[in-house]
Coordinates of C-alpha atoms in Angstrom, one line a residue:
M1 CA 20.3 -74.1 121.2
D2 CA 21.9 -70.9 122.0
R3 CA 20.9 -69.8 125.5
R4 CA 22.1 -66.3 126.4
R5 CA 21.9 -64.3 129.6
S6 CA 22.3 -61.1 127.6
P7 CA 23.1 -60.3 124.0
G8 CA 26.6 -61.1 123.1
V9 CA 27.7 -63.2 126.0
R10 CA 27.9 -66.9 125.1
T11 CA 26.6 -69.5 127.6
A12 CA 25.1 -72.8 127.8
T13 CA 23.5 -73.1 131.2
P14 CA 24.1 -70.9 134.2
A15 CA 26.8 -72.8 136.2
R16 CA 27.4 -69.9 138.8
S17 CA 25.1 -68.4 141.4
P18 CA 24.1 -64.8 140.2
A19 CA 26.5 -63.3 142.9
D20 CA 29.4 -65.2 141.4
R21 CA 28.8 -64.5 137.7
P22 CA 31.0 -62.0 136.1
Q23 CA 29.5 -58.6 135.3
Q24 CA 28.4 -58.5 131.6
I25 CA 29.7 -55.7 129.5
T26 CA 28.3 -54.9 126.2
S27 CA 29.9 -51.4 125.4
P28 CA 33.2 -49.5 126.0
E29 CA 31.2 -47.0 128.1
Q30 CA 30.2 -49.5 130.8
R31 CA 32.3 -49.5 134.0
P32 CA 32.8 -52.3 136.6
E33 CA 30.5 -52.3 139.7
R34 CA 33.5 -52.1 142.0
P35 CA 37.2 -52.3 141.8
G36 CA 38.4 -56.1 141.4
R37 CA 34.9 -57.1 139.7
T38 CA 35.5 -59.7 137.1
M39 CA 33.5 -58.9 133.8
V40 CA 32.6 -60.7 130.7
T41 CA 32.2 -59.6 127.1
T42 CA 32.2 -60.8 123.4
D43 CA 32.2 -57.1 122.3
H44 CA 35.2 -56.4 120.0
R45 CA 35.2 -52.7 120.9
V46 CA 35.6 -53.5 124.7
I47 CA 38.2 -56.2 124.2
R48 CA 40.3 -54.0 122.0
S49 CA 39.9 -50.9 124.1
W50 CA 41.0 -52.8 127.3
A51 CA 44.0 -54.2 125.5
E52 CA 45.2 -51.0 123.9
R53 CA 44.8 -49.0 127.2
R54 CA 47.5 -51.5 128.6
G55 CA 49.7 -51.4 125.6
A56 CA 48.8 -55.0 124.7
R57 CA 48.7 -56.4 121.1
P58 CA 46.8 -59.4 119.9
A59 CA 49.2 -62.5 119.6
T60 CA 49.3 -66.3 119.3
M61 CA 51.7 -68.8 120.5
P62 CA 54.3 -69.7 117.8
G63 CA 53.7 -73.1 116.4
S64 CA 50.2 -73.2 117.3
V65 CA 49.1 -71.9 113.7
L66 CA 47.7 -74.9 111.7
D67 CA 46.9 -74.4 108.0
G68 CA 46.6 -70.8 108.5
V69 CA 44.3 -70.8 111.4
L70 CA 45.5 -69.3 114.7
G71 CA 46.0 -71.7 117.6
V72 CA 46.3 -70.3 121.1
L73 CA 45.1 -66.7 121.4
R74 CA 47.0 -64.3 123.8
F75 CA 47.9 -60.7 124.2
D76 CA 51.4 -59.5 124.1
F77 CA 51.8 -57.0 127.0
P78 CA 54.9 -54.8 127.0
G79 CA 57.5 -56.2 129.4
Y80 CA 55.7 -59.4 130.0
G81 CA 57.8 -62.0 128.1
G82 CA 56.3 -61.1 124.6
A83 CA 59.3 -62.5 123.0
V84 CA 57.8 -65.9 122.9
L85 CA 54.5 -64.7 121.3
Q86 CA 53.8 -64.0 117.7
R87 CA 51.9 -60.9 117.1
V88 CA 48.9 -60.9 114.8
G89 CA 46.4 -58.5 113.4
W90 CA 43.1 -57.7 115.3
E91 CA 41.0 -58.9 112.5
E92 CA 42.6 -62.4 112.4
W93 CA 42.5 -62.5 116.2
F94 CA 38.8 -61.6 116.4
A95 CA 37.9 -64.0 113.5
T96 CA 39.5 -66.9 115.6
F97 CA 37.9 -65.6 118.8
D98 CA 34.4 -65.5 117.2
A99 CA 34.8 -68.8 115.4
R100 CA 35.6 -70.5 118.6
R101 CA 32.6 -68.7 120.3
L102 CA 34.8 -67.6 123.1
N103 CA 34.1 -65.2 125.9
F104 CA 36.5 -62.6 127.3
L105 CA 36.8 -62.4 131.0
F106 CA 38.8 -59.6 132.5
Q107 CA 39.2 -57.0 135.2
E108 CA 39.8 -53.4 134.9
Q109 CA 41.2 -52.9 138.5
R110 CA 42.5 -55.0 141.2
P111 CA 40.5 -54.8 144.5
D112 CA 43.1 -52.4 145.7
G113 CA 42.1 -50.0 142.7
S114 CA 45.5 -50.6 140.7
T115 CA 45.3 -51.4 137.0
S116 CA 44.7 -55.2 136.3
N117 CA 45.9 -57.2 133.4
F118 CA 43.8 -60.1 134.3
N119 CA 42.2 -61.7 131.4
R120 CA 41.1 -65.2 130.3
L121 CA 39.4 -66.6 127.2
E122 CA 36.7 -69.1 128.1
H123 CA 34.6 -71.3 126.0
P124 CA 31.0 -71.9 127.2
A125 CA 30.0 -75.6 128.0
P126 CA 30.5 -78.1 125.4
G127 CA 27.6 -78.7 123.0
L128 CA 26.7 -75.0 122.6
R129 CA 25.6 -74.1 119.2

């Protein structure tokens, strides 16, 4: 059974206390409650906007593509070792993201207010359908 805390965010059962849960973001217009706040989304517009504001491009790890299906999903940030990543198109990246039912955890800013590149792809607990 698919249990959701809000539309779009994939979860099995709440594993964190409410204070520890990432802030759920469902549109590019939403903002973090405070600098350094970790947020979570599955919204393609939010993810793409976040990446593009940082100059990041969708990518995968070379050698992780199997039978035409992307393996490890990453973002290629300018100046951060992107030479080892293989850039892919947004459509292919999001198709893999959705097929794996992933959540995108991210920050807009660090606690000091500077821009954060923190991001992580997370799969909800096993057994989620």
